[in-house]
Coordinates of C-alpha atoms in Angstrom, one line a residue:
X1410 CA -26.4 -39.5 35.1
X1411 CA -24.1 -42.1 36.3
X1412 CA -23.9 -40.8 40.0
X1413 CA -27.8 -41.2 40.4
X1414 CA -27.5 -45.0 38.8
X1415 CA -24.9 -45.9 41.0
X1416 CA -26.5 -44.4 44.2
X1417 CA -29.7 -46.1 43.8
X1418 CA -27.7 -49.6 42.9
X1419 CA -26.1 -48.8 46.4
X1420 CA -29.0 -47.9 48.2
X1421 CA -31.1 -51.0 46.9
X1422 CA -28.2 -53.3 47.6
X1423 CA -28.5 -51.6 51.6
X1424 CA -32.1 -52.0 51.8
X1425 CA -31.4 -55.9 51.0
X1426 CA -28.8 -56.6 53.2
X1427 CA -30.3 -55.0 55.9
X1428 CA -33.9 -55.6 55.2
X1429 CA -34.1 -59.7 53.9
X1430 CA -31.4 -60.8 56.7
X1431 CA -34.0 -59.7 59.2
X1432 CA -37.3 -61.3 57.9
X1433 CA -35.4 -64.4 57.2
X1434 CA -33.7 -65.2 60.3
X1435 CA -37.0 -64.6 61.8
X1436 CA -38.7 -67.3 59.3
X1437 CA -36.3 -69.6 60.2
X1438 CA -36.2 -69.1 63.7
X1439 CA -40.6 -69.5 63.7
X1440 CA -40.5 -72.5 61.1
X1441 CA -37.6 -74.4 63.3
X1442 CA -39.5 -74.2 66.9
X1443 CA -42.3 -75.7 64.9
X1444 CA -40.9 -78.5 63.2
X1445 CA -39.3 -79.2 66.4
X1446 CA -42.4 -78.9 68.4
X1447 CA -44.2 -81.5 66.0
X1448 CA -41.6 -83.6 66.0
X1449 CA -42.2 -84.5 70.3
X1450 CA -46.1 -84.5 69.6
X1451 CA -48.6 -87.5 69.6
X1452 CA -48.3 -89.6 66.2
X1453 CA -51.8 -90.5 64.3
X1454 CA -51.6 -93.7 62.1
X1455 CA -54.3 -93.5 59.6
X1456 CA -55.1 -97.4 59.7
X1457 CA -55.4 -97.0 63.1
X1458 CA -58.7 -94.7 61.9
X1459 CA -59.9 -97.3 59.5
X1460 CA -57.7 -96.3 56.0
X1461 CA -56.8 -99.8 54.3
X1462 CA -53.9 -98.1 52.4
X1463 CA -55.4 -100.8 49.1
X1464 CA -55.4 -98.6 46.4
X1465 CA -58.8 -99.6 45.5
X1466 CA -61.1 -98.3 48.8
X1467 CA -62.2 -94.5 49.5
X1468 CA -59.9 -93.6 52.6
X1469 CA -61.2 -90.2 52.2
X1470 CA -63.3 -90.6 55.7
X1471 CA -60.5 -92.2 57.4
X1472 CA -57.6 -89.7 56.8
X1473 CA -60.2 -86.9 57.4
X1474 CA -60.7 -88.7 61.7
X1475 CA -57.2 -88.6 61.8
X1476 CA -56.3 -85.5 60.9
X1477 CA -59.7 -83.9 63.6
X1478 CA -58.6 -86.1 66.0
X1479 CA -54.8 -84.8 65.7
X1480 CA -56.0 -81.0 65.5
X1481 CA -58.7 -81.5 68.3
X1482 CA -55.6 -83.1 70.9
X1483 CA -53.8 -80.1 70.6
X1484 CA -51.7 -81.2 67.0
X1485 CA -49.0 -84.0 65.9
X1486 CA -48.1 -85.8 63.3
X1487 CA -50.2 -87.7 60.9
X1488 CA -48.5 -90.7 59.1
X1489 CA -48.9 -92.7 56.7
X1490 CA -47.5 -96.2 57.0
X1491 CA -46.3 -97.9 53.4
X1492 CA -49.5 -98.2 50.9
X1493 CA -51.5 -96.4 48.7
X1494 CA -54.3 -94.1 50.0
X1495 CA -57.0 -93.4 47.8
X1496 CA -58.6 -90.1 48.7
X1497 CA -61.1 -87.3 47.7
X1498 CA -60.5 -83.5 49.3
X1499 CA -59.4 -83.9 52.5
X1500 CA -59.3 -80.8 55.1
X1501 CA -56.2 -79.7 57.1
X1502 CA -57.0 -78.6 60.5
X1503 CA -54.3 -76.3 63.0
X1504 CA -50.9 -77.5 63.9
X1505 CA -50.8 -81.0 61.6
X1506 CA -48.2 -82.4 60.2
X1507 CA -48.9 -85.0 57.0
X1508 CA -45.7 -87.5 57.2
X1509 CA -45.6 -89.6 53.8
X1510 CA -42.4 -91.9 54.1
X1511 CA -40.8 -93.2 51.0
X1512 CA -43.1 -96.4 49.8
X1513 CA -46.6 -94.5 51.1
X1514 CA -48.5 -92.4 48.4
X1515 CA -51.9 -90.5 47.9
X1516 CA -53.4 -91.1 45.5
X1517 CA -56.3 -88.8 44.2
X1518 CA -59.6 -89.8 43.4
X1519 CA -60.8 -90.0 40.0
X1520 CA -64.6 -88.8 40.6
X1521 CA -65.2 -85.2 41.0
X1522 CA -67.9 -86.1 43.3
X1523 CA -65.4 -87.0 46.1
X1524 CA -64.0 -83.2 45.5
X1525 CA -67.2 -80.8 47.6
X1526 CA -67.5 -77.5 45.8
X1527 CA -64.9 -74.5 48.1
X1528 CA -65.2 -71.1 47.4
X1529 CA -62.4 -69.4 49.9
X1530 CA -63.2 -66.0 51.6
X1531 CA -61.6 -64.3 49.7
X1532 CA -62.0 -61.8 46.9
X1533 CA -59.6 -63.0 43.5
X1534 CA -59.4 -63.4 40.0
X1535 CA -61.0 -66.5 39.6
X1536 CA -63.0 -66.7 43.3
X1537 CA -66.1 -67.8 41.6
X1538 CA -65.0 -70.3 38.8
X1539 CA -62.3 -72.4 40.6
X1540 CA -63.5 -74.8 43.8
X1541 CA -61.8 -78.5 43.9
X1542 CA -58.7 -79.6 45.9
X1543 CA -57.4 -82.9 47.2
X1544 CA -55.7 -80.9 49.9
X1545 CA -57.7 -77.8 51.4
X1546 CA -56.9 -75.4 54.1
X1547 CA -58.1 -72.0 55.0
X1548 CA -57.6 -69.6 57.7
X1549 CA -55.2 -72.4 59.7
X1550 CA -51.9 -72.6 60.9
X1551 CA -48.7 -74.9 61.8
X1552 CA -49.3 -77.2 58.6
X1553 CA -46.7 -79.3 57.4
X1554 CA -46.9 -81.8 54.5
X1555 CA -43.3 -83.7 54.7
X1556 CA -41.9 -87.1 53.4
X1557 CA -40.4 -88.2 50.5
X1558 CA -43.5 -90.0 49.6
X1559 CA -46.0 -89.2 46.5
X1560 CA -49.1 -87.5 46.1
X1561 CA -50.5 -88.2 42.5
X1562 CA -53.7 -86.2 41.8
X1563 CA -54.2 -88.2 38.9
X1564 CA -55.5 -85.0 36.9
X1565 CA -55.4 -86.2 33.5
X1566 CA -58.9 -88.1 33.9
X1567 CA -60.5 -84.4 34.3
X1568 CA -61.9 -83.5 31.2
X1569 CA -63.8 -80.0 30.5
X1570 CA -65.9 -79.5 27.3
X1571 CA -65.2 -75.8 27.3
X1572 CA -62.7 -73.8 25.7
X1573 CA -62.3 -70.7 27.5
X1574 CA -62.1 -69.4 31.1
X1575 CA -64.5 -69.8 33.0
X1576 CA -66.1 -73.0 32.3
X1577 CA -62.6 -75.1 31.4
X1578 CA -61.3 -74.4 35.1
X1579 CA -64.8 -75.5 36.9
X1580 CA -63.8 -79.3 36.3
X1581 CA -59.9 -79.7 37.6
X1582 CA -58.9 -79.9 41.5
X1583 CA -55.3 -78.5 42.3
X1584 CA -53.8 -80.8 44.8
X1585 CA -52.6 -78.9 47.5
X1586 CA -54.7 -75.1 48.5
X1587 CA -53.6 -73.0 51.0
X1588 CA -55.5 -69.9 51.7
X1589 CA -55.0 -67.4 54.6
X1590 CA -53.0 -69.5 56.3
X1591 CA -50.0 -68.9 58.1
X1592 CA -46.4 -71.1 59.2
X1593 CA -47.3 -73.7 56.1
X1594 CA -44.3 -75.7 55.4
X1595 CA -44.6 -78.4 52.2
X1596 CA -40.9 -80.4 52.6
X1597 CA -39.6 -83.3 50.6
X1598 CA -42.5 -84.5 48.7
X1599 CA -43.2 -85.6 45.5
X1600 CA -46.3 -84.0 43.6
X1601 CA -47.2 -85.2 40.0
X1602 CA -50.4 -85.2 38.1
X1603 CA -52.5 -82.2 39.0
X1604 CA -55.9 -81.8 37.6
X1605 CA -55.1 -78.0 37.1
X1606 CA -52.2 -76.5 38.9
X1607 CA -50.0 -78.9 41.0
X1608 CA -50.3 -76.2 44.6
X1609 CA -51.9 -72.9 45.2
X1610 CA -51.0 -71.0 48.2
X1611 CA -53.1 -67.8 48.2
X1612 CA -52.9 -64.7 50.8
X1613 CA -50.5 -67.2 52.9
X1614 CA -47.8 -65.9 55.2
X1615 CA -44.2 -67.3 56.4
X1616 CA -44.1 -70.5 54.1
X1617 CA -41.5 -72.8 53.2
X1618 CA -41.2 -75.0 50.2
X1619 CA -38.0 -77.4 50.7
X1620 CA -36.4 -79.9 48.6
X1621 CA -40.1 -80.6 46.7
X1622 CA -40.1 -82.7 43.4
X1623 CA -43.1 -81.7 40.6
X1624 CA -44.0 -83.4 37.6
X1625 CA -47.1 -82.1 36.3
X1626 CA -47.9 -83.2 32.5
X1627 CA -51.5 -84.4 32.7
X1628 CA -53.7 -82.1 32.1
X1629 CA -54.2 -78.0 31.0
X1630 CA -52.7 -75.0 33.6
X1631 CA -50.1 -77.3 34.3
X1632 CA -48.1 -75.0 36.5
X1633 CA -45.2 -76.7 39.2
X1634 CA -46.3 -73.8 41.9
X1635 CA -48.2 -70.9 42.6
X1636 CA -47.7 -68.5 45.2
X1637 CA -50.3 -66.1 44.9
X1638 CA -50.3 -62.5 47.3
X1639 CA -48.0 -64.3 49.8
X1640 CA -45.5 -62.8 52.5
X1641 CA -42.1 -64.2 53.9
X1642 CA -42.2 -67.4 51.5
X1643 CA -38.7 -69.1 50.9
X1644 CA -38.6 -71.6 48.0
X1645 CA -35.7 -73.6 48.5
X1646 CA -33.9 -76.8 46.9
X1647 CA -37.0 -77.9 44.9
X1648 CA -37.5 -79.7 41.1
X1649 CA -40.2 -79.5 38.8
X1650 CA -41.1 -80.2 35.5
X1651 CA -44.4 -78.9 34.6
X1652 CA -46.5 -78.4 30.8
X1653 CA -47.2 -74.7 31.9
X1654 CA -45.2 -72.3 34.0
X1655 CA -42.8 -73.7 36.5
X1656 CA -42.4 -71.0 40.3
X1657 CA -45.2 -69.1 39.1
X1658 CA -45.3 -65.7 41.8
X1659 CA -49.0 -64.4 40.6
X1660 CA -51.1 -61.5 42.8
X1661 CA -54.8 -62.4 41.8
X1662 CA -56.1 -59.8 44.3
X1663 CA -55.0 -56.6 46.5
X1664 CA -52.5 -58.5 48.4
X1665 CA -48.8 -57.7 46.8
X1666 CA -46.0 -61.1 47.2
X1667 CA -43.9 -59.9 48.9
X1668 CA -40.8 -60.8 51.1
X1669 CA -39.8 -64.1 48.8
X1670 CA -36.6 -66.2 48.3
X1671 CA -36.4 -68.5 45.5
X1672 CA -33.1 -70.3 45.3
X1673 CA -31.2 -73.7 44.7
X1674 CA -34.2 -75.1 42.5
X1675 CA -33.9 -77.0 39.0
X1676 CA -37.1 -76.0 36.5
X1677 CA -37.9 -77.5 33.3
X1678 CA -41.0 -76.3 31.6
X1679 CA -42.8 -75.9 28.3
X1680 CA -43.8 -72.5 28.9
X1681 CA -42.0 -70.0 31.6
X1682 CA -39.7 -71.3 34.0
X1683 CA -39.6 -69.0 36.1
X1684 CA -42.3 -66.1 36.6
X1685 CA -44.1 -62.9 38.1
X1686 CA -47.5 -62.6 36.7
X1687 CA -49.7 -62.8 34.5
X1688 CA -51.8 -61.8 37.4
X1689 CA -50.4 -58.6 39.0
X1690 CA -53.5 -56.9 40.4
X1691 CA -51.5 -56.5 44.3
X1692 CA -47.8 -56.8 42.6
X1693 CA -44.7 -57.9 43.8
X1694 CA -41.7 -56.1 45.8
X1695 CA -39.1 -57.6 47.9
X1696 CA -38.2 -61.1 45.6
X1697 CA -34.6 -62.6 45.5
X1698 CA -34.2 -65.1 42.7
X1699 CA -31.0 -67.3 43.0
X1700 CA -28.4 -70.2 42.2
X1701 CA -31.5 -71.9 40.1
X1702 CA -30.5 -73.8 36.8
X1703 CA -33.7 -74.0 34.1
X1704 CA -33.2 -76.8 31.6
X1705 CA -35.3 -78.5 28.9
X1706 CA -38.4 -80.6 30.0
X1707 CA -38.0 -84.0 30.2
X1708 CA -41.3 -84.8 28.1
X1709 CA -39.8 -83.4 24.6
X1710 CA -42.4 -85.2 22.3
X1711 CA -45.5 -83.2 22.5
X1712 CA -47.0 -80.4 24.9
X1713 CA -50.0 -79.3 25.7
X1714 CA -49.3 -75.4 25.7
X1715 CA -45.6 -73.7 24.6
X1716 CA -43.1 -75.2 23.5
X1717 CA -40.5 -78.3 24.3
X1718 CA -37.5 -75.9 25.1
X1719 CA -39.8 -73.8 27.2
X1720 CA -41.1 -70.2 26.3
X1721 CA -39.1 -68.0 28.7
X1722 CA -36.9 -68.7 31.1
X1723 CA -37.2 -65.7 33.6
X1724 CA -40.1 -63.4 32.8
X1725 CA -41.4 -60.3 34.8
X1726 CA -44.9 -59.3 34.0
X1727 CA -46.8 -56.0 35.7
X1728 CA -50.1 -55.8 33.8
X1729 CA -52.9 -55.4 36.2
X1730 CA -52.3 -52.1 38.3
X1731 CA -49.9 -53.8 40.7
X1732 CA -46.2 -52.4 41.1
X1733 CA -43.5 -54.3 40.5
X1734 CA -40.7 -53.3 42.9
X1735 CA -37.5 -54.7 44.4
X1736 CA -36.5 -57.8 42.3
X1737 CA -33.1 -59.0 41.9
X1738 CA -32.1 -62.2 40.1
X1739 CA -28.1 -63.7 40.0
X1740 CA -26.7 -66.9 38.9
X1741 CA -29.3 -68.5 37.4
X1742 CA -28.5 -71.5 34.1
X1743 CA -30.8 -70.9 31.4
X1744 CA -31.1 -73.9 28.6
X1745 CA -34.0 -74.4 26.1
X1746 CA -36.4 -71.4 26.2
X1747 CA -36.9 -69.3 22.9
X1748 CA -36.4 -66.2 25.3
X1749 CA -33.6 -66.1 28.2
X1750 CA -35.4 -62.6 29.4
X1751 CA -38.4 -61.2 29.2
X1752 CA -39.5 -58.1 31.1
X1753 CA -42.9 -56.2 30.3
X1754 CA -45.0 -53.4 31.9
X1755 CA -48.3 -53.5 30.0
X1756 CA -52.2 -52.2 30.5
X1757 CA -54.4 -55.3 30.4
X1758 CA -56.1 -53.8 33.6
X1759 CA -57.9 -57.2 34.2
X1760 CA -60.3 -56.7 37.3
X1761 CA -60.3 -59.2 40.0
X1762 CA -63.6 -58.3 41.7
X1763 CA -66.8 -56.7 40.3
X1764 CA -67.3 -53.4 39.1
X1765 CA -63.2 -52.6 39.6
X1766 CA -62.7 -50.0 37.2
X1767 CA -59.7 -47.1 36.2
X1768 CA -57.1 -50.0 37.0
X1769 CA -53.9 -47.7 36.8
X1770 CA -50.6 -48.5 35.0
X1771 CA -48.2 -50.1 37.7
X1772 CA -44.9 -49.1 38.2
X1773 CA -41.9 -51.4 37.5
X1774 CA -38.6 -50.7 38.5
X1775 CA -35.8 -51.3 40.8
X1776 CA -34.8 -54.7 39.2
X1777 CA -31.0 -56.4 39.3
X1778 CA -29.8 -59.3 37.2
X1779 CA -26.3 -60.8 37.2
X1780 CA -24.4 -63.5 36.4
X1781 CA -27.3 -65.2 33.9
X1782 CA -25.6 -68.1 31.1
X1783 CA -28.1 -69.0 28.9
X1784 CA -27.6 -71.1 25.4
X1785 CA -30.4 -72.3 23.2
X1786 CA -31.8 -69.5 22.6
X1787 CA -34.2 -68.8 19.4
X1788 CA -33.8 -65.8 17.2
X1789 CA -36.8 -63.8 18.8
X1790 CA -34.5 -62.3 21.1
X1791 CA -35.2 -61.0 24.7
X1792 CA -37.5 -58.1 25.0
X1793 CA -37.3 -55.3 27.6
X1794 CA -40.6 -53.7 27.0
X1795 CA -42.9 -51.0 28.6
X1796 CA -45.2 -48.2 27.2
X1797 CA -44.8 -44.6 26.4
X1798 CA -44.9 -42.2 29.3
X1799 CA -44.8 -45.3 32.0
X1800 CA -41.4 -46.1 31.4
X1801 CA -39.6 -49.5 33.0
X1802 CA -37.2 -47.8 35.1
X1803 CA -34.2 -48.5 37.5
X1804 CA -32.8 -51.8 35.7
X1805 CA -29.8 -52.7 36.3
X1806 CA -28.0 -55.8 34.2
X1807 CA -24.6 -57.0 34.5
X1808 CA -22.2 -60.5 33.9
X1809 CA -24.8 -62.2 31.6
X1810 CA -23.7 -64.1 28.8
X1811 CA -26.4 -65.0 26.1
X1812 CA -26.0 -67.6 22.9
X1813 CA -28.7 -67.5 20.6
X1814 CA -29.9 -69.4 17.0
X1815 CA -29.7 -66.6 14.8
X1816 CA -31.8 -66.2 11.5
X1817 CA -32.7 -62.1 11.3
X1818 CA -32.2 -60.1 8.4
X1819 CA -31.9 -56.4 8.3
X1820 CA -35.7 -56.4 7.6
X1821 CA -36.6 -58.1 10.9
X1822 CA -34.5 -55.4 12.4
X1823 CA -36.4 -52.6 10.8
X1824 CA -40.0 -53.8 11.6
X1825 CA -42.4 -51.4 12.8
X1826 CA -43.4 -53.0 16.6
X1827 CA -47.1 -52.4 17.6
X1828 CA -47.4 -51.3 21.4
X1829 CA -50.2 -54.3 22.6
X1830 CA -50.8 -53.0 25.6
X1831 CA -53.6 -54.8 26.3
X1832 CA -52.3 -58.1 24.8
X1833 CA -51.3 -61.1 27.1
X1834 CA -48.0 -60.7 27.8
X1835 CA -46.1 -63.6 26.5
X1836 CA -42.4 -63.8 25.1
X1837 CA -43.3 -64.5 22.0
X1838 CA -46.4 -61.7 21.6
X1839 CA -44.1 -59.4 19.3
X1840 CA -42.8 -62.4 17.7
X1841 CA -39.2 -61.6 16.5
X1842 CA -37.4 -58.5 18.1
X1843 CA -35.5 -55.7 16.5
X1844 CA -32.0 -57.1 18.0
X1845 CA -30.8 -60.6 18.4
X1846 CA -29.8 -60.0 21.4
X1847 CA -32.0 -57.1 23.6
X1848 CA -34.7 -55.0 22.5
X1849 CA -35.3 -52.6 25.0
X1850 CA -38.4 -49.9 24.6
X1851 CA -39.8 -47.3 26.5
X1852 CA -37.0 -47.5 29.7
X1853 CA -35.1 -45.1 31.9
X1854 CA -32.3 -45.6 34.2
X1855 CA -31.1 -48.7 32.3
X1856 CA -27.8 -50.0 33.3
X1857 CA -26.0 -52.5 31.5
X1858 CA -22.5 -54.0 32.1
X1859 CA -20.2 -56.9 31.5
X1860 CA -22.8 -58.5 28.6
X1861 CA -21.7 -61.1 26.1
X1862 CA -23.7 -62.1 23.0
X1863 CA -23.5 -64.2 19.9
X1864 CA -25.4 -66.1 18.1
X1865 CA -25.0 -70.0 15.6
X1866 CA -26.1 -69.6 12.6
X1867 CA -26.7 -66.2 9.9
X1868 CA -28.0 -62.9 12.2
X1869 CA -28.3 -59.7 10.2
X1870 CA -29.9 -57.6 13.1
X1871 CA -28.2 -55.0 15.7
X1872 CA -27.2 -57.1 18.8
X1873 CA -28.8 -54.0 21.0
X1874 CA -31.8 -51.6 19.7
X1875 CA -32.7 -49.4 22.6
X1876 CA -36.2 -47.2 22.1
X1877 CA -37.4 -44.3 23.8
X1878 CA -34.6 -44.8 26.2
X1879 CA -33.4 -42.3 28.6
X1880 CA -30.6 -41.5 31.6
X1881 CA -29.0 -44.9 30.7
X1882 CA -25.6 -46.5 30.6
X1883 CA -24.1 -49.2 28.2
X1884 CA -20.7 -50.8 29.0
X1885 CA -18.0 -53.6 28.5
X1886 CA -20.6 -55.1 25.9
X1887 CA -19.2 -57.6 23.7
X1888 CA -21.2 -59.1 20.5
X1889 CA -21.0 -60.8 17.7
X1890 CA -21.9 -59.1 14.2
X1891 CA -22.1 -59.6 10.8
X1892 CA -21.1 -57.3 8.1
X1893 CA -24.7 -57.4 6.9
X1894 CA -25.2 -55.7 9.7
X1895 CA -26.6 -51.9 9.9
X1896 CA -25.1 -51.7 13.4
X1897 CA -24.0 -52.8 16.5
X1898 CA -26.5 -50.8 18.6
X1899 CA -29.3 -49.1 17.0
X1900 CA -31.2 -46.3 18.9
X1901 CA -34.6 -44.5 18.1
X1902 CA -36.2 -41.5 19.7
X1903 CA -33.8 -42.1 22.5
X1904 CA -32.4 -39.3 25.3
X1905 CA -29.3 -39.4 27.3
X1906 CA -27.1 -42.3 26.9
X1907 CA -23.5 -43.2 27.8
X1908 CA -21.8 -46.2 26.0
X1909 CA -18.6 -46.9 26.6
X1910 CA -15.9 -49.9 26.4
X1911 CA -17.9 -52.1 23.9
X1912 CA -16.2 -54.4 21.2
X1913 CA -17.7 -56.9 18.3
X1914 CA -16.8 -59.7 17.1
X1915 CA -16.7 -59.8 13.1
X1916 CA -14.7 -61.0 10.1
X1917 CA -16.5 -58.6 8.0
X1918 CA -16.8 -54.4 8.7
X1919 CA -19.9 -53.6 9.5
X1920 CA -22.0 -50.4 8.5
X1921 CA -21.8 -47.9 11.9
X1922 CA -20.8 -49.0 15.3
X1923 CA -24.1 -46.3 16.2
X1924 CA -27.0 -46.0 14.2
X1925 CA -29.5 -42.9 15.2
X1926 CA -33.3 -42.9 14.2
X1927 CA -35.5 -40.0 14.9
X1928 CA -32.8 -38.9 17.2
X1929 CA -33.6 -35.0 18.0
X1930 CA -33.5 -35.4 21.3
X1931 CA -30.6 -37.9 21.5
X1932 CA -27.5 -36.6 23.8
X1933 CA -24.9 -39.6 23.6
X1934 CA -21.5 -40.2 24.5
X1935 CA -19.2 -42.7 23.5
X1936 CA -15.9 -43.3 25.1
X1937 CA -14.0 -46.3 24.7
X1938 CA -15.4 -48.0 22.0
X1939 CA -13.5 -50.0 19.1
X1940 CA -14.7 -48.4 15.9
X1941 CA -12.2 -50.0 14.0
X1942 CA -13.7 -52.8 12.4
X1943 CA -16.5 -50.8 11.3
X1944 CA -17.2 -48.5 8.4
X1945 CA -18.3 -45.2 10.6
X1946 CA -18.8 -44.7 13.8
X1947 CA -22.1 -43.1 13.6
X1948 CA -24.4 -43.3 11.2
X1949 CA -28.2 -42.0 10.9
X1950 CA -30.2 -39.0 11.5
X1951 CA -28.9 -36.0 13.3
X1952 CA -28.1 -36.7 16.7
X1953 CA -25.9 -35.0 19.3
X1954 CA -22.9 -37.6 19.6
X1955 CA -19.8 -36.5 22.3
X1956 CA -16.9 -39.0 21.4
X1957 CA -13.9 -39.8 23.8
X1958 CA -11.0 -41.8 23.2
X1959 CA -12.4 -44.3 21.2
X1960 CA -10.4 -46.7 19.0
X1961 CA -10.5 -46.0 15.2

């Protein structure tokens, strides 16, 4: 059992080295003859088109005859001297580059008129209900947006009058759209106050996102970004601070993302910092998510969806039919949300054209995280979830320390959990998990090492429950317990297991170190292990239970 887990860690770790040091060093290598390239082209002032930069007057016309003109002379740069631009949608045309300096900003306009209605060519989730954008650009390439300037949509004045989806998304312009584009590159600038969500980048290919700052608090879907069935994307150095998610990766369509970096950013957000999905219908394979540090939002005093401290900090969601494949995450700073970690392969099976039917169940597996610190965590607990017979498989976690509120009792560890397959998938949809620390149901091929977890204030619950698992590992784990406690891992209807080297910390002696629950197919070893500050070392239904050289 531990031969094939290791040999597939190996082989994935390969397939990375090998595989990503390629595609990136040929982003880079496309991205950086650009940037030079627009760097020695013609420059195109937009009051030398007519814009007065007043803040008061349309420049909508005049930005739109610079940027034709630029395109049309074979491409350049398109700057904006120091002044405010006031602007409906305006549409980016082949190698341009939008310069904002410091002490120039573009500002949106405030009537939906100055927004024409788009409707991309495209087939997605959402392709018939969602039309307005300040910025707009489909089937182009070479764009650049770059400056440390601002762009304020101004979206809070963009009211709907309907509660659900459709009609509440027909009213709200992102800012920036990118469809079916190609070499897009959005560097330096500062985006806050998106009608809807702050930048959509859908079914585009080799795009960089550098050194960005987001605030977007104004108005409902307040994501930071959304990079939706994209290829070779790097998403590097950026802030944001966003009401809904934060580096949203989303596959409304039959296009997978795939081939993405996201490293070196800071994300504070009310809902999930960090996220693949909801919208999985192509899925995701190939993502790297690094050295980022998730915090609490600066706006603390109200939201308008989640919570201050932020829902989730990293979640993984495969609900519509697409796989989820090849995903590793390492030194990342969690602070705030209710839930460090939540994974979850459900059956929503939303369609994203008409008359889509037998959506399948995806796959999700081949997953890495290391070296996560998270504190401020609520009692819910983080919740590894899939369903039965379409396990999560091939996850491998390791070097993660977790600190969490507390406040279970032994009956919040017993709860019977409903499967919700079809239910959104949220952090909070089960509401509080078995363990304080990881609930993990319907897996195989789990691998856990190197795990610290304790909690502030009274916790009653195993720190690890572990249901329908199978073929898995469980080592060097180091929890706090109390002597409430019926256990320090608690398994049900589980398979092969192998736990070995773990350690609590107590004042009190615990119930069982082991606790087995409709165990008849259970084959477990334990080797290692200090029983000694607990009353037996396994407790529970029948179970086959192989003990080596633990401590009692």
């Amino acid at each position: 059992m531990l031969t094939e887990i290791v040999s597939w860690q190996l082989n994935l770790q390969l397939f990375y080295r090998n595989y990503f040091k390629i595609w990136v060093t040929t982003l880079v290598l496309v991205l950086r003859a650009w940037f030079g390239m627009a760097c020695q082209l013609p420059q195109y002032d937009v009051k030398d088109f007519g814009a007065s930069g007043d803040g008061h007057h349309s420049d909508t016309r005049f930005i739109q005859l610079a940027v034709d003109s630029c395109s049309a002379s074979g491409g350049g740069t398109v700057f904006f001297p120091p002044g405010e631009y006031l602007t409906g949608t305006i549409f980016l045309k082949d190698n341009v580059t939008l310069e904002v300096p410091a002490g120039s900003s573009i500002s949106g306009s405030t009537d939906i008129k100055d927004y024409p209605v788009i409707t991309p060519a495209i087939q997605y989730y959402g392709s018939n209900d969602i039309h307005f954008s300040l910025f707009y650009a489909e089937r182009k390439k070479n764009i650049s947006i770059r400056g440390s300037g601002l762009i304020d949509g101004r979206g809070g004045v963009f009211k709907d009058h309907y509660p659900s989806y459709p009609d509440h998304y027909t009213t709200r312009p992102f800012i920036l759209w990118f469809v079916l584009d190609s070499n897009v590159s959005v560097i330096d600038i500062h985006l806050q106050n998106s009608g809807y969500w702050m930048q959509h980048y859908l079914a585009c290919e080799n795009l960089l996102i550098e050194g960005i700052q987001v605030f977007n608090h104004s108005n409902k879907n307040n994501d930071m970004l959304d990079i939706d069935g994209c290829r070779n994307v790097r998403v590097l150095h950026c802030k944001g601070d966003s009401d809904d998610d934060g580096i949203t990766l989303k596959s409304m369509g039959e296009r997978p993302d795939e081939n993405i970096i996201i490293s070196n950013c800071i994300v504070s957000s009310h809902c999930n910092a960090i996220k693949c999905g909801t919208e999985s219908s192509g899925g995701f394979k190939n993502i790297i998510i690094t050295d980022c540090i998730i915090k609490p939002s600066a706006v603390s005093d109200h939201t308008i969806y989640g919570n201050p401290g932020g829902n989730s900090g990293i979640t993984l969601a495969a609900v519509d039919g697409g796989d989820l494949d090849g995903i590793t995450i390492s030194n990342i700073q969690i602070s705030g949300p209710l839930v460090p970690l939540f994974f979850r392969l459900g059956n929503r099976a939303r369609p994203y054209k008409p008359g889509q039917t037998n959506i399948p169940i995806a796959h999700f597996r081949n997953v890495m995280v290391s070296h996560i610190m998270a504190d401020g965590a609520s009692k819910l607990g983080c919740l590894i979830a899939a369903l039965p017979g379409n396990e999560i498989e091939n996850v491998q976690f390791s070097d993660i320390s977790l600190h969490f509120s507390g406040g279970g009792t032994i009956q919040d560890g017993g709860m019977k959990f409903p499967e919700n397959e079809k239910k959104y998938p949220d952090a909070e949809q089960f509401g509080m998990t078995n363990a304080y620390g990881f609930h993990i149901r319907h897996a195989r091929n789990i691998s856990m090492k190197n795990i610290t977890m304790d909690y502030a204030g009274s916790e009653e619950r195993p720190a690890l429950v572990l249901e329908d698992v199978d073929n898995s590992s469980f080592s060097d784990i180091q929890a706090k317990l109390s002597s409430k406690s019926e256990a320090f891992i608690k398994t049900i209807q589980c398979g092969k297991l192998q736990i070995t080297g773990c350690t609590i910390m107590t004042e009190g002696m615990p119930a069982a170190f082991l606790k087995c629950m409709d165990a008849s197919r259970s084959d477990i070893i334990l080797s290692g292990n200090d029983f000694r500050k607990f009353q037996h070392p396994v407790a529970g239904e029948h179970a086959k239970i192989h003990l080596y050289a633990n401590f009692q």
